[in-house]
Amino acid sequence: MKTSQSLRIVLDWGTTSFRALLVDAEGHVIARTESEEGIQSVPNGDFAGVLQRALVPWRQAHGPLPIYAAGMIGSRNGWVEMPYVSVPADAAALAAQVRRLALPDGGTISFVPGLNDPTAYPYPDVMRGEETQLVGFGLGEDRTVVLPGTHAKWARIEGGAIRRFQTFVTGEIFGTLAKHSFLAKVARKPETPDWAAFARGVAVVCDGPPPGALLSHLFAVRTGWLAGRVDPTEMTDMLSGIVVASEFQEARALGWFAEGEAVAVVGDDDLVEVYRRTGEAFGLRITVGDEDCAVRGCLAIAAVVEGLRGAA
Amino acid sequence: MKTSQSLRIVLDWGTTSFRALLVDAEGHVIARTESEEGIQSVPNGDFAGVLQRALVPWRQAHGPLPIYAAGMIGSRNGWVEMPYVSVPADAAALAAQVRRLALPDGGTISFVPGLNDPTAYPYPDVMRGEETQLVGFGLGEDRTVVLPGTHAKWARIEGGAIRRFQTFVTGEIFGTLAKHSFLAKVARKPETPDWAAFARGVAVVCDGPPPGALLSHLFAVRTGWLAGRVDPTEMTDMLSGIVVASEFQEARALGWFAEGEAVAVVGDDDLVEVYRRTGEAFGLRITVGDEDCAVRGCLAIAAVVEGLRGAA
């Protein structure tokens, strides 16, 4: 039996979905609640109302609990627009910019800031949410971490801090082409990933001169189908292989890794597997972090915040 | 006054639109009719019915006229699936594969075949419609021609024939991102192109290491906006600059041109200007062909077909 004192709520409130996790002090998830009330569906900016209604059962059981939120809920389109902390940054630097709001029921919600890299080309790069995953994965070891997603991030951990990072719009290119391009009408996505088709997409990029020819390589999904050499059930995974391998090719050219090095992949299971396979095709030693990194990161930042406020 | 004997109808019947041009023997457009009855909207494959209804006024004035059609109407999703002629190919090679159907009113429709390049990587590349534009632009001079579009083509004319070509899905990437990505909600497209914003997009690609980093460069549209350095009215043209300049960068790396060379751009006015400006940013001497190339190409192929059949 957990005492309510050790419980916290970690929010994953994105553009199209709402998710709340009830976690203990060690980061174990005790309960979860989800809905499609994403940021964009909240009427009149009534984020407090949506949140309070979603958490009624937990409040009845435990009273008001401290809530922590990272990611897009703290963006221009969300509840409050949180600042971006500049790299290099660690949990303490993020905690120092956490903003706490009082809620009508006597509880609080604390927003974790985003991160920016002012050295990025051509404009400062930004992340919201991934900084919390990186903290949860651990900043104790110097290493390169890739976080797959709509806007995938490559980040460098050095000297106990997030040192620099760079965004690749890989997931967005894959998603918009899969849904809206020449292949949307022909492709039939299989129930489970077709890893052989995925590997063929990776090979199109790795075997083809020159590096970075994404606009021409993408057409292979169509020409392969027209030539009878790519089946409609293979097209989506082949597209995925072309796009993700192109990200690795760009990342290598941008100095994020060299063959034979170690790179960590942190994210949800399906994308981690996609990136693990691609990384190995590029000669990398891949280690993986799990979905719990976000929760652990939130709690690590919370511990600093509560320590700071407790000491004050 | 033209005699009906010298008149022909050239069809531009694509996936989402129908256009017919009434042209004289010199390629002058005497009348045109357009609708949104694209291939995908034709019920039960009744292409003949849609066509006959659209052409009633011209048939009443001139009787049944020879109709020529290139492009997607002759594809797997169109009226008849025309073969692809392999490069190298000229007007005679295309004319030899033209397929003529009799229509219920006693007229005929002749479909121009597509073109494929069996030497392309990783699968034979294909075009449908652009081969007619190339013939209309002229095969008499050795040169490199780029045809902007959803699936832009770079083609090499040598020894009086289309020698090889390659597709870049530039227009598709631009269109899907402009409509469905992170910038769709923020960007406000200006009435006329913002060429300064376009040039900034081109510069992001040209000034940034390394070549071919499209997946990272695309995010500049968002980070520039977040940093207050790109206005919502500039985002669409900046995206266009990034994508089209990436095509030129890939084309250069793939050996399609070197700095200082001449390249011709053939297509509709707006896209030709986009490609002209990009080509000049890459140090090319750009010449342009107009929209009439498609009509002239159709008539050149028609002349061979009719000569062949007349002689037979």
mmCIF file with all atom_site columns, C-alpha atoms in Angstrom, chain A residues 6-201:
data_model
loop_
_atom_site.group_PDB
_atom_site.id
_atom_site.type_symbol
_atom_site.label_atom_id
_atom_site.label_alt_id
_atom_site.label_comp_id
_atom_site.label_asym_id
_atom_site.label_entity_id
_atom_site.label_seq_id
_atom_site.pdbx_PDB_ins_code
_atom_site.Cartn_x
_atom_site.Cartn_y
_atom_site.Cartn_z
_atom_site.occupancy
_atom_site.B_iso_or_equiv
_atom_site.pdbx_formal_charge
_atom_site.auth_seq_id
_atom_site.auth_comp_id
_atom_site.auth_asym_id
_atom_site.auth_atom_id
_atom_site.pdbx_PDB_model_num
ATOM 1   C CA . SER A 1 6   ? 4.770   9.286  -2.336  1.00 0.00 ? 6   SER A CA 1
ATOM 2   C CA . LEU A 1 7   ? 2.377   9.441  -5.321  1.00 0.00 ? 7   LEU A CA 1
ATOM 3   C CA . ARG A 1 8   ? 2.587   11.839 -8.226  1.00 0.00 ? 8   ARG A CA 1
ATOM 4   C CA . ILE A 1 9   ? 0.803   12.250 -11.531 1.00 0.00 ? 9   ILE A CA 1
ATOM 5   C CA . VAL A 1 10  ? 2.839   12.492 -14.714 1.00 0.00 ? 10  VAL A CA 1
ATOM 6   C CA . LEU A 1 11  ? 1.017   13.969 -17.702 1.00 0.00 ? 11  LEU A CA 1
ATOM 7   C CA . ASP A 1 12  ? 1.677   13.148 -21.338 1.00 0.00 ? 12  ASP A CA 1
ATOM 8   C CA . TRP A 1 13  ? -0.671  15.661 -22.920 1.00 0.00 ? 13  TRP A CA 1
ATOM 9   C CA . GLY A 1 14  ? 0.021   16.042 -26.597 1.00 0.00 ? 14  GLY A CA 1
ATOM 10  C CA . THR A 1 15  ? -1.617  17.622 -29.604 1.00 0.00 ? 15  THR A CA 1
ATOM 11  C CA . THR A 1 16  ? -4.035  14.770 -30.274 1.00 0.00 ? 16  THR A CA 1
ATOM 12  C CA . SER A 1 17  ? -4.166  12.730 -27.046 1.00 0.00 ? 17  SER A CA 1
ATOM 13  C CA . PHE A 1 18  ? -4.316  13.021 -23.257 1.00 0.00 ? 18  PHE A CA 1
ATOM 14  C CA . ARG A 1 19  ? -2.591  10.524 -21.006 1.00 0.00 ? 19  ARG A CA 1
ATOM 15  C CA . ALA A 1 20  ? -2.065  10.647 -17.239 1.00 0.00 ? 20  ALA A CA 1
ATOM 16  C CA . LEU A 1 21  ? 0.002   8.199  -15.208 1.00 0.00 ? 21  LEU A CA 1
ATOM 17  C CA . LEU A 1 22  ? -0.289  7.695  -11.467 1.00 0.00 ? 22  LEU A CA 1
ATOM 18  C CA . VAL A 1 23  ? 3.230   6.793  -10.322 1.00 0.00 ? 23  VAL A CA 1
ATOM 19  C CA . ASP A 1 24  ? 4.963   5.995  -7.063  1.00 0.00 ? 24  ASP A CA 1
ATOM 20  C CA . ALA A 1 25  ? 8.259   7.445  -5.904  1.00 0.00 ? 25  ALA A CA 1
ATOM 21  C CA . GLU A 1 26  ? 10.227  4.763  -7.767  1.00 0.00 ? 26  GLU A CA 1
ATOM 22  C CA . GLY A 1 27  ? 8.487   5.548  -11.019 1.00 0.00 ? 27  GLY A CA 1
ATOM 23  C CA . HIS A 1 28  ? 6.240   2.482  -11.089 1.00 0.00 ? 28  HIS A CA 1
ATOM 24  C CA . VAL A 1 29  ? 2.997   3.187  -12.904 1.00 0.00 ? 29  VAL A CA 1
ATOM 25  C CA . ILE A 1 30  ? 0.098   2.326  -10.572 1.00 0.00 ? 30  ILE A CA 1
ATOM 26  C CA . ALA A 1 31  ? -2.753  3.464  -12.815 1.00 0.00 ? 31  ALA A CA 1
ATOM 27  C CA . ARG A 1 32  ? -3.266  5.263  -16.092 1.00 0.00 ? 32  ARG A CA 1
ATOM 28  C CA . THR A 1 33  ? -6.060  7.098  -17.850 1.00 0.00 ? 33  THR A CA 1
ATOM 29  C CA . GLU A 1 34  ? -6.198  8.104  -21.521 1.00 0.00 ? 34  GLU A CA 1
ATOM 30  C CA . SER A 1 35  ? -8.501  9.980  -23.838 1.00 0.00 ? 35  SER A CA 1
ATOM 31  C CA . GLU A 1 36  ? -8.449  11.712 -27.202 1.00 0.00 ? 36  GLU A CA 1
ATOM 32  C CA . GLU A 1 37  ? -8.806  15.116 -25.548 1.00 0.00 ? 37  GLU A CA 1
ATOM 33  C CA . GLY A 1 38  ? -5.557  16.358 -27.056 1.00 0.00 ? 38  GLY A CA 1
ATOM 34  C CA . ILE A 1 39  ? -4.493  19.985 -26.760 1.00 0.00 ? 39  ILE A CA 1
ATOM 35  C CA . GLN A 1 40  ? -6.156  20.909 -30.035 1.00 0.00 ? 40  GLN A CA 1
ATOM 36  C CA . SER A 1 41  ? -9.554  19.611 -28.873 1.00 0.00 ? 41  SER A CA 1
ATOM 37  C CA . VAL A 1 42  ? -9.723  21.565 -25.601 1.00 0.00 ? 42  VAL A CA 1
ATOM 38  C CA . PRO A 1 43  ? -12.507 24.167 -25.870 1.00 0.00 ? 43  PRO A CA 1
ATOM 39  C CA . ASN A 1 44  ? -11.770 27.791 -24.874 1.00 0.00 ? 44  ASN A CA 1
ATOM 40  C CA . GLY A 1 45  ? -8.416  26.890 -23.372 1.00 0.00 ? 45  GLY A CA 1
ATOM 41  C CA . ASP A 1 46  ? -10.159 25.127 -20.458 1.00 0.00 ? 46  ASP A CA 1
ATOM 42  C CA . PHE A 1 47  ? -7.207  22.825 -19.781 1.00 0.00 ? 47  PHE A CA 1
ATOM 43  C CA . ALA A 1 48  ? -7.863  22.945 -16.013 1.00 0.00 ? 48  ALA A CA 1
ATOM 44  C CA . GLY A 1 49  ? -11.427 21.718 -16.495 1.00 0.00 ? 49  GLY A CA 1
ATOM 45  C CA . VAL A 1 50  ? -10.430 18.812 -18.774 1.00 0.00 ? 50  VAL A CA 1
ATOM 46  C CA . LEU A 1 51  ? -7.655  17.821 -16.390 1.00 0.00 ? 51  LEU A CA 1
ATOM 47  C CA . GLN A 1 52  ? -9.754  17.980 -13.221 1.00 0.00 ? 52  GLN A CA 1
ATOM 48  C CA . ARG A 1 53  ? -12.551 15.889 -14.756 1.00 0.00 ? 53  ARG A CA 1
ATOM 49  C CA . ALA A 1 54  ? -10.088 13.249 -15.973 1.00 0.00 ? 54  ALA A CA 1
ATOM 50  C CA . LEU A 1 55  ? -8.511  12.913 -12.518 1.00 0.00 ? 55  LEU A CA 1
ATOM 51  C CA . VAL A 1 56  ? -11.682 12.700 -10.358 1.00 0.00 ? 56  VAL A CA 1
ATOM 52  C CA . PRO A 1 57  ? -11.196 9.016  -9.386  1.00 0.00 ? 57  PRO A CA 1
ATOM 53  C CA . TRP A 1 58  ? -7.588  9.505  -8.287  1.00 0.00 ? 58  TRP A CA 1
ATOM 54  C CA . ARG A 1 59  ? -8.442  12.682 -6.358  1.00 0.00 ? 59  ARG A CA 1
ATOM 55  C CA . GLN A 1 60  ? -11.249 10.874 -4.547  1.00 0.00 ? 60  GLN A CA 1
ATOM 56  C CA . ALA A 1 61  ? -8.868  8.061  -3.603  1.00 0.00 ? 61  ALA A CA 1
ATOM 57  C CA . HIS A 1 62  ? -5.753  10.076 -2.783  1.00 0.00 ? 62  HIS A CA 1
ATOM 58  C CA . GLY A 1 63  ? -6.655  13.767 -2.490  1.00 0.00 ? 63  GLY A CA 1
ATOM 59  C CA . PRO A 1 64  ? -4.923  16.313 -4.719  1.00 0.00 ? 64  PRO A CA 1
ATOM 60  C CA . LEU A 1 65  ? -1.543  15.020 -5.912  1.00 0.00 ? 65  LEU A CA 1
ATOM 61  C CA . PRO A 1 66  ? 1.385   16.914 -7.411  1.00 0.00 ? 66  PRO A CA 1
ATOM 62  C CA . ILE A 1 67  ? 1.125   16.839 -11.209 1.00 0.00 ? 67  ILE A CA 1
ATOM 63  C CA . TYR A 1 68  ? 4.119   17.136 -13.558 1.00 0.00 ? 68  TYR A CA 1
ATOM 64  C CA . ALA A 1 69  ? 3.824   17.816 -17.277 1.00 0.00 ? 69  ALA A CA 1
ATOM 65  C CA . ALA A 1 70  ? 6.412   18.008 -20.066 1.00 0.00 ? 70  ALA A CA 1
ATOM 66  C CA . GLY A 1 71  ? 6.004   18.399 -23.814 1.00 0.00 ? 71  GLY A CA 1
ATOM 67  C CA . MET A 1 72  ? 3.502   20.195 -25.978 1.00 0.00 ? 72  MET A CA 1
ATOM 68  C CA . ILE A 1 73  ? 1.059   21.073 -23.181 1.00 0.00 ? 73  ILE A CA 1
ATOM 69  C CA . GLY A 1 74  ? 3.723   23.647 -22.225 1.00 0.00 ? 74  GLY A CA 1
ATOM 70  C CA . SER A 1 75  ? 3.912   25.158 -25.726 1.00 0.00 ? 75  SER A CA 1
ATOM 71  C CA . ARG A 1 76  ? 2.419   28.125 -27.551 1.00 0.00 ? 76  ARG A CA 1
ATOM 72  C CA . ASN A 1 77  ? -0.666  26.064 -28.420 1.00 0.00 ? 77  ASN A CA 1
ATOM 73  C CA . GLY A 1 78  ? -0.942  24.517 -24.960 1.00 0.00 ? 78  GLY A CA 1
ATOM 74  C CA . TRP A 1 79  ? -1.858  25.599 -21.431 1.00 0.00 ? 79  TRP A CA 1
ATOM 75  C CA . VAL A 1 80  ? 1.127   27.856 -20.723 1.00 0.00 ? 80  VAL A CA 1
ATOM 76  C CA . GLU A 1 81  ? 4.008   28.687 -23.052 1.00 0.00 ? 81  GLU A CA 1
ATOM 77  C CA . MET A 1 82  ? 7.083   27.523 -21.188 1.00 0.00 ? 82  MET A CA 1
ATOM 78  C CA . PRO A 1 83  ? 10.501  28.964 -21.958 1.00 0.00 ? 83  PRO A CA 1
ATOM 79  C CA . TYR A 1 84  ? 13.264  26.989 -23.628 1.00 0.00 ? 84  TYR A CA 1
ATOM 80  C CA . VAL A 1 85  ? 16.348  26.394 -21.462 1.00 0.00 ? 85  VAL A CA 1
ATOM 81  C CA . SER A 1 86  ? 19.559  26.593 -23.507 1.00 0.00 ? 86  SER A CA 1
ATOM 82  C CA . VAL A 1 87  ? 21.994  23.696 -23.729 1.00 0.00 ? 87  VAL A CA 1
ATOM 83  C CA . PRO A 1 88  ? 24.130  22.592 -22.010 1.00 0.00 ? 88  PRO A CA 1
ATOM 84  C CA . ALA A 1 89  ? 21.450  21.652 -19.477 1.00 0.00 ? 89  ALA A CA 1
ATOM 85  C CA . ASP A 1 90  ? 20.865  18.986 -16.825 1.00 0.00 ? 90  ASP A CA 1
ATOM 86  C CA . ALA A 1 91  ? 17.957  18.119 -14.516 1.00 0.00 ? 91  ALA A CA 1
ATOM 87  C CA . ALA A 1 92  ? 18.802  21.025 -12.197 1.00 0.00 ? 92  ALA A CA 1
ATOM 88  C CA . ALA A 1 93  ? 18.807  23.551 -15.057 1.00 0.00 ? 93  ALA A CA 1
ATOM 89  C CA . LEU A 1 94  ? 15.421  22.266 -16.212 1.00 0.00 ? 94  LEU A CA 1
ATOM 90  C CA . ALA A 1 95  ? 14.063  22.194 -12.644 1.00 0.00 ? 95  ALA A CA 1
ATOM 91  C CA . ALA A 1 96  ? 15.099  25.813 -12.111 1.00 0.00 ? 96  ALA A CA 1
ATOM 92  C CA . GLN A 1 97  ? 12.691  26.882 -14.849 1.00 0.00 ? 97  GLN A CA 1
ATOM 93  C CA . VAL A 1 98  ? 9.763   24.649 -13.866 1.00 0.00 ? 98  VAL A CA 1
ATOM 94  C CA . ARG A 1 99  ? 6.601   26.689 -13.450 1.00 0.00 ? 99  ARG A CA 1
ATOM 95  C CA . ARG A 1 100 ? 3.997   25.637 -10.885 1.00 0.00 ? 100 ARG A CA 1
ATOM 96  C CA . LEU A 1 101 ? 0.312   26.595 -11.107 1.00 0.00 ? 101 LEU A CA 1
ATOM 97  C CA . ALA A 1 102 ? -2.227  26.199 -8.294  1.00 0.00 ? 102 ALA A CA 1
ATOM 98  C CA . LEU A 1 103 ? -5.337  24.267 -9.313  1.00 0.00 ? 103 LEU A CA 1
ATOM 99  C CA . PRO A 1 104 ? -8.872  24.941 -8.022  1.00 0.00 ? 104 PRO A CA 1
ATOM 100 C CA . ASP A 1 105 ? -8.883  21.735 -5.958  1.00 0.00 ? 105 ASP A CA 1
ATOM 101 C CA . GLY A 1 106 ? -5.812  22.767 -3.958  1.00 0.00 ? 106 GLY A CA 1
ATOM 102 C CA . GLY A 1 107 ? -3.396  20.666 -6.009  1.00 0.00 ? 107 GLY A CA 1
ATOM 103 C CA . THR A 1 108 ? -0.623  21.916 -8.273  1.00 0.00 ? 108 THR A CA 1
ATOM 104 C CA . ILE A 1 109 ? 0.604   21.317 -11.812 1.00 0.00 ? 109 ILE A CA 1
ATOM 105 C CA . SER A 1 110 ? 4.266   21.868 -12.617 1.00 0.00 ? 110 SER A CA 1
ATOM 106 C CA . PHE A 1 111 ? 5.365   22.403 -16.220 1.00 0.00 ? 111 PHE A CA 1
ATOM 107 C CA . VAL A 1 112 ? 8.831   21.329 -17.338 1.00 0.00 ? 112 VAL A CA 1
ATOM 108 C CA . PRO A 1 113 ? 10.473  23.813 -19.766 1.00 0.00 ? 113 PRO A CA 1
ATOM 109 C CA . GLY A 1 114 ? 11.690  22.863 -23.237 1.00 0.00 ? 114 GLY A CA 1
ATOM 110 C CA . LEU A 1 115 ? 15.263  22.974 -24.439 1.00 0.00 ? 115 LEU A CA 1
ATOM 111 C CA . ASN A 1 116 ? 16.924  24.917 -27.207 1.00 0.00 ? 116 ASN A CA 1
ATOM 112 C CA . ASP A 1 117 ? 20.283  24.663 -28.916 1.00 0.00 ? 117 ASP A CA 1
ATOM 113 C CA . PRO A 1 118 ? 21.337  28.180 -29.895 1.00 0.00 ? 118 PRO A CA 1
ATOM 114 C CA . THR A 1 119 ? 24.292  26.840 -31.913 1.00 0.00 ? 119 THR A CA 1
ATOM 115 C CA . ALA A 1 120 ? 22.089  24.955 -34.392 1.00 0.00 ? 120 ALA A CA 1
ATOM 116 C CA . TYR A 1 121 ? 22.013  25.785 -38.117 1.00 0.00 ? 121 TYR A CA 1
ATOM 117 C CA . PRO A 1 122 ? 20.295  27.905 -39.386 1.00 0.00 ? 122 PRO A CA 1
ATOM 118 C CA . TYR A 1 123 ? 18.131  28.776 -36.365 1.00 0.00 ? 123 TYR A CA 1
ATOM 119 C CA . PRO A 1 124 ? 18.170  27.612 -32.732 1.00 0.00 ? 124 PRO A CA 1
ATOM 120 C CA . ASP A 1 125 ? 16.809  24.074 -32.602 1.00 0.00 ? 125 ASP A CA 1
ATOM 121 C CA . VAL A 1 126 ? 14.114  23.155 -30.056 1.00 0.00 ? 126 VAL A CA 1
ATOM 122 C CA . MET A 1 127 ? 12.660  20.196 -28.189 1.00 0.00 ? 127 MET A CA 1
ATOM 123 C CA . ARG A 1 128 ? 9.743   19.779 -25.807 1.00 0.00 ? 128 ARG A CA 1
ATOM 124 C CA . GLY A 1 129 ? 9.344   16.507 -23.956 1.00 0.00 ? 129 GLY A CA 1
ATOM 125 C CA . GLU A 1 130 ? 12.469  14.767 -25.248 1.00 0.00 ? 130 GLU A CA 1
ATOM 126 C CA . GLU A 1 131 ? 14.596  16.598 -22.627 1.00 0.00 ? 131 GLU A CA 1
ATOM 127 C CA . THR A 1 132 ? 12.624  14.736 -19.964 1.00 0.00 ? 132 THR A CA 1
ATOM 128 C CA . GLN A 1 133 ? 13.212  11.405 -21.736 1.00 0.00 ? 133 GLN A CA 1
ATOM 129 C CA . LEU A 1 134 ? 16.933  12.183 -21.893 1.00 0.00 ? 134 LEU A CA 1
ATOM 130 C CA . VAL A 1 135 ? 17.073  12.979 -18.157 1.00 0.00 ? 135 VAL A CA 1
ATOM 131 C CA . GLY A 1 136 ? 15.196  9.737  -17.441 1.00 0.00 ? 136 GLY A CA 1
ATOM 132 C CA . PHE A 1 137 ? 17.538  7.738  -19.667 1.00 0.00 ? 137 PHE A CA 1
ATOM 133 C CA . GLY A 1 138 ? 20.453  9.195  -17.747 1.00 0.00 ? 138 GLY A CA 1
ATOM 134 C CA . LEU A 1 139 ? 23.023  11.942 -18.225 1.00 0.00 ? 139 LEU A CA 1
ATOM 135 C CA . GLY A 1 140 ? 25.814  10.191 -16.310 1.00 0.00 ? 140 GLY A CA 1
ATOM 136 C CA . GLU A 1 141 ? 27.605  8.755  -19.319 1.00 0.00 ? 141 GLU A CA 1
ATOM 137 C CA . ASP A 1 142 ? 28.933  10.587 -22.375 1.00 0.00 ? 142 ASP A CA 1
ATOM 138 C CA . ARG A 1 143 ? 26.985  9.273  -25.364 1.00 0.00 ? 143 ARG A CA 1
ATOM 139 C CA . THR A 1 144 ? 24.850  9.995  -28.397 1.00 0.00 ? 144 THR A CA 1
ATOM 140 C CA . VAL A 1 145 ? 21.123  9.364  -28.117 1.00 0.00 ? 145 VAL A CA 1
ATOM 141 C CA . VAL A 1 146 ? 18.517  9.337  -30.873 1.00 0.00 ? 146 VAL A CA 1
ATOM 142 C CA . LEU A 1 147 ? 14.841  9.816  -30.017 1.00 0.00 ? 147 LEU A CA 1
ATOM 143 C CA . PRO A 1 148 ? 12.620  8.699  -32.918 1.00 0.00 ? 148 PRO A CA 1
ATOM 144 C CA . GLY A 1 149 ? 9.354   10.492 -33.588 1.00 0.00 ? 149 GLY A CA 1
ATOM 145 C CA . THR A 1 150 ? 7.491   12.936 -35.790 1.00 0.00 ? 150 THR A CA 1
ATOM 146 C CA . HIS A 1 151 ? 10.434  15.269 -35.267 1.00 0.00 ? 151 HIS A CA 1
ATOM 147 C CA . ALA A 1 152 ? 13.245  12.883 -34.365 1.00 0.00 ? 152 ALA A CA 1
ATOM 148 C CA . LYS A 1 153 ? 16.076  14.267 -32.212 1.00 0.00 ? 153 LYS A CA 1
ATOM 149 C CA . TRP A 1 154 ? 19.747  13.367 -32.113 1.00 0.00 ? 154 TRP A CA 1
ATOM 150 C CA . ALA A 1 155 ? 21.300  14.520 -28.847 1.00 0.00 ? 155 ALA A CA 1
ATOM 151 C CA . ARG A 1 156 ? 24.789  14.467 -27.389 1.00 0.00 ? 156 ARG A CA 1
ATOM 152 C CA . ILE A 1 157 ? 25.214  13.844 -23.645 1.00 0.00 ? 157 ILE A CA 1
ATOM 153 C CA . GLU A 1 158 ? 28.535  15.097 -22.276 1.00 0.00 ? 158 GLU A CA 1
ATOM 154 C CA . GLY A 1 159 ? 29.813  15.975 -18.822 1.00 0.00 ? 159 GLY A CA 1
ATOM 155 C CA . GLY A 1 160 ? 26.492  15.179 -17.134 1.00 0.00 ? 160 GLY A CA 1
ATOM 156 C CA . ALA A 1 161 ? 24.438  17.478 -19.375 1.00 0.00 ? 161 ALA A CA 1
ATOM 157 C CA . ILE A 1 162 ? 22.573  17.567 -22.679 1.00 0.00 ? 162 ILE A CA 1
ATOM 158 C CA . ARG A 1 163 ? 25.225  19.326 -24.753 1.00 0.00 ? 163 ARG A CA 1
ATOM 159 C CA . ARG A 1 164 ? 23.680  19.789 -28.237 1.00 0.00 ? 164 ARG A CA 1
ATOM 160 C CA . PHE A 1 165 ? 20.917  18.340 -30.379 1.00 0.00 ? 165 PHE A CA 1
ATOM 161 C CA . GLN A 1 166 ? 19.412  18.389 -33.857 1.00 0.00 ? 166 GLN A CA 1
ATOM 162 C CA . THR A 1 167 ? 15.962  17.689 -35.301 1.00 0.00 ? 167 THR A CA 1
ATOM 163 C CA . PHE A 1 168 ? 15.097  15.560 -38.354 1.00 0.00 ? 168 PHE A CA 1
ATOM 164 C CA . VAL A 1 169 ? 11.496  15.635 -39.601 1.00 0.00 ? 169 VAL A CA 1
ATOM 165 C CA . THR A 1 170 ? 11.619  11.941 -40.470 1.00 0.00 ? 170 THR A CA 1
ATOM 166 C CA . GLY A 1 171 ? 8.331   10.874 -38.884 1.00 0.00 ? 171 GLY A CA 1
ATOM 167 C CA . GLU A 1 172 ? 6.498   13.751 -40.482 1.00 0.00 ? 172 GLU A CA 1
ATOM 168 C CA . ILE A 1 173 ? 7.804   12.916 -43.971 1.00 0.00 ? 173 ILE A CA 1
ATOM 169 C CA . PHE A 1 174 ? 6.930   9.260  -43.492 1.00 0.00 ? 174 PHE A CA 1
ATOM 170 C CA . GLY A 1 175 ? 3.464   10.018 -42.124 1.00 0.00 ? 175 GLY A CA 1
ATOM 171 C CA . THR A 1 176 ? 2.429   12.599 -44.700 1.00 0.00 ? 176 THR A CA 1
ATOM 172 C CA . LEU A 1 177 ? 3.713   10.509 -47.624 1.00 0.00 ? 177 LEU A CA 1
ATOM 173 C CA . ALA A 1 178 ? 2.107   7.311  -46.313 1.00 0.00 ? 178 ALA A CA 1
ATOM 174 C CA . LYS A 1 179 ? -1.242  9.073  -45.953 1.00 0.00 ? 179 LYS A CA 1
ATOM 175 C CA . HIS A 1 180 ? -1.330  11.632 -48.734 1.00 0.00 ? 180 HIS A CA 1
ATOM 176 C CA . SER A 1 181 ? 1.122   10.744 -51.533 1.00 0.00 ? 181 SER A CA 1
ATOM 177 C CA . PHE A 1 182 ? 1.251   8.596  -54.669 1.00 0.00 ? 182 PHE A CA 1
ATOM 178 C CA . LEU A 1 183 ? 1.469   5.486  -52.529 1.00 0.00 ? 183 LEU A CA 1
ATOM 179 C CA . ALA A 1 184 ? -1.537  6.142  -50.281 1.00 0.00 ? 184 ALA A CA 1
ATOM 180 C CA . LYS A 1 185 ? -3.964  4.521  -52.715 1.00 0.00 ? 185 LYS A CA 1
ATOM 181 C CA . VAL A 1 186 ? -1.826  1.543  -53.638 1.00 0.00 ? 186 VAL A CA 1
ATOM 182 C CA . ALA A 1 187 ? -0.062  0.547  -50.435 1.00 0.00 ? 187 ALA A CA 1
ATOM 183 C CA . ARG A 1 188 ? -1.644  -1.983 -48.091 1.00 0.00 ? 188 ARG A CA 1
ATOM 184 C CA . LYS A 1 189 ? -0.021  -1.831 -44.679 1.00 0.00 ? 189 LYS A CA 1
ATOM 185 C CA . PRO A 1 190 ? 0.507   -5.310 -43.194 1.00 0.00 ? 190 PRO A CA 1
ATOM 186 C CA . GLU A 1 191 ? -0.632  -6.164 -39.665 1.00 0.00 ? 191 GLU A CA 1
ATOM 187 C CA . THR A 1 192 ? 2.932   -6.587 -38.464 1.00 0.00 ? 192 THR A CA 1
ATOM 188 C CA . PRO A 1 193 ? 6.018   -4.849 -39.857 1.00 0.00 ? 193 PRO A CA 1
ATOM 189 C CA . ASP A 1 194 ? 7.491   -6.430 -42.987 1.00 0.00 ? 194 ASP A CA 1
ATOM 190 C CA . TRP A 1 195 ? 11.131  -6.238 -41.953 1.00 0.00 ? 195 TRP A CA 1
ATOM 191 C CA . ALA A 1 196 ? 12.370  -7.617 -45.271 1.00 0.00 ? 196 ALA A CA 1
ATOM 192 C CA . ALA A 1 197 ? 10.638  -4.764 -47.109 1.00 0.00 ? 197 ALA A CA 1
ATOM 193 C CA . PHE A 1 198 ? 12.007  -2.340 -44.535 1.00 0.00 ? 198 PHE A CA 1
ATOM 194 C CA . ALA A 1 199 ? 15.523  -3.655 -45.142 1.00 0.00 ? 199 ALA A CA 1
ATOM 195 C CA . ARG A 1 200 ? 15.074  -3.167 -48.889 1.00 0.00 ? 200 ARG A CA 1
ATOM 196 C CA . GLY A 1 201 ? 14.242  0.488  -48.247 1.00 0.00 ? 201 GLY A CA 1
#
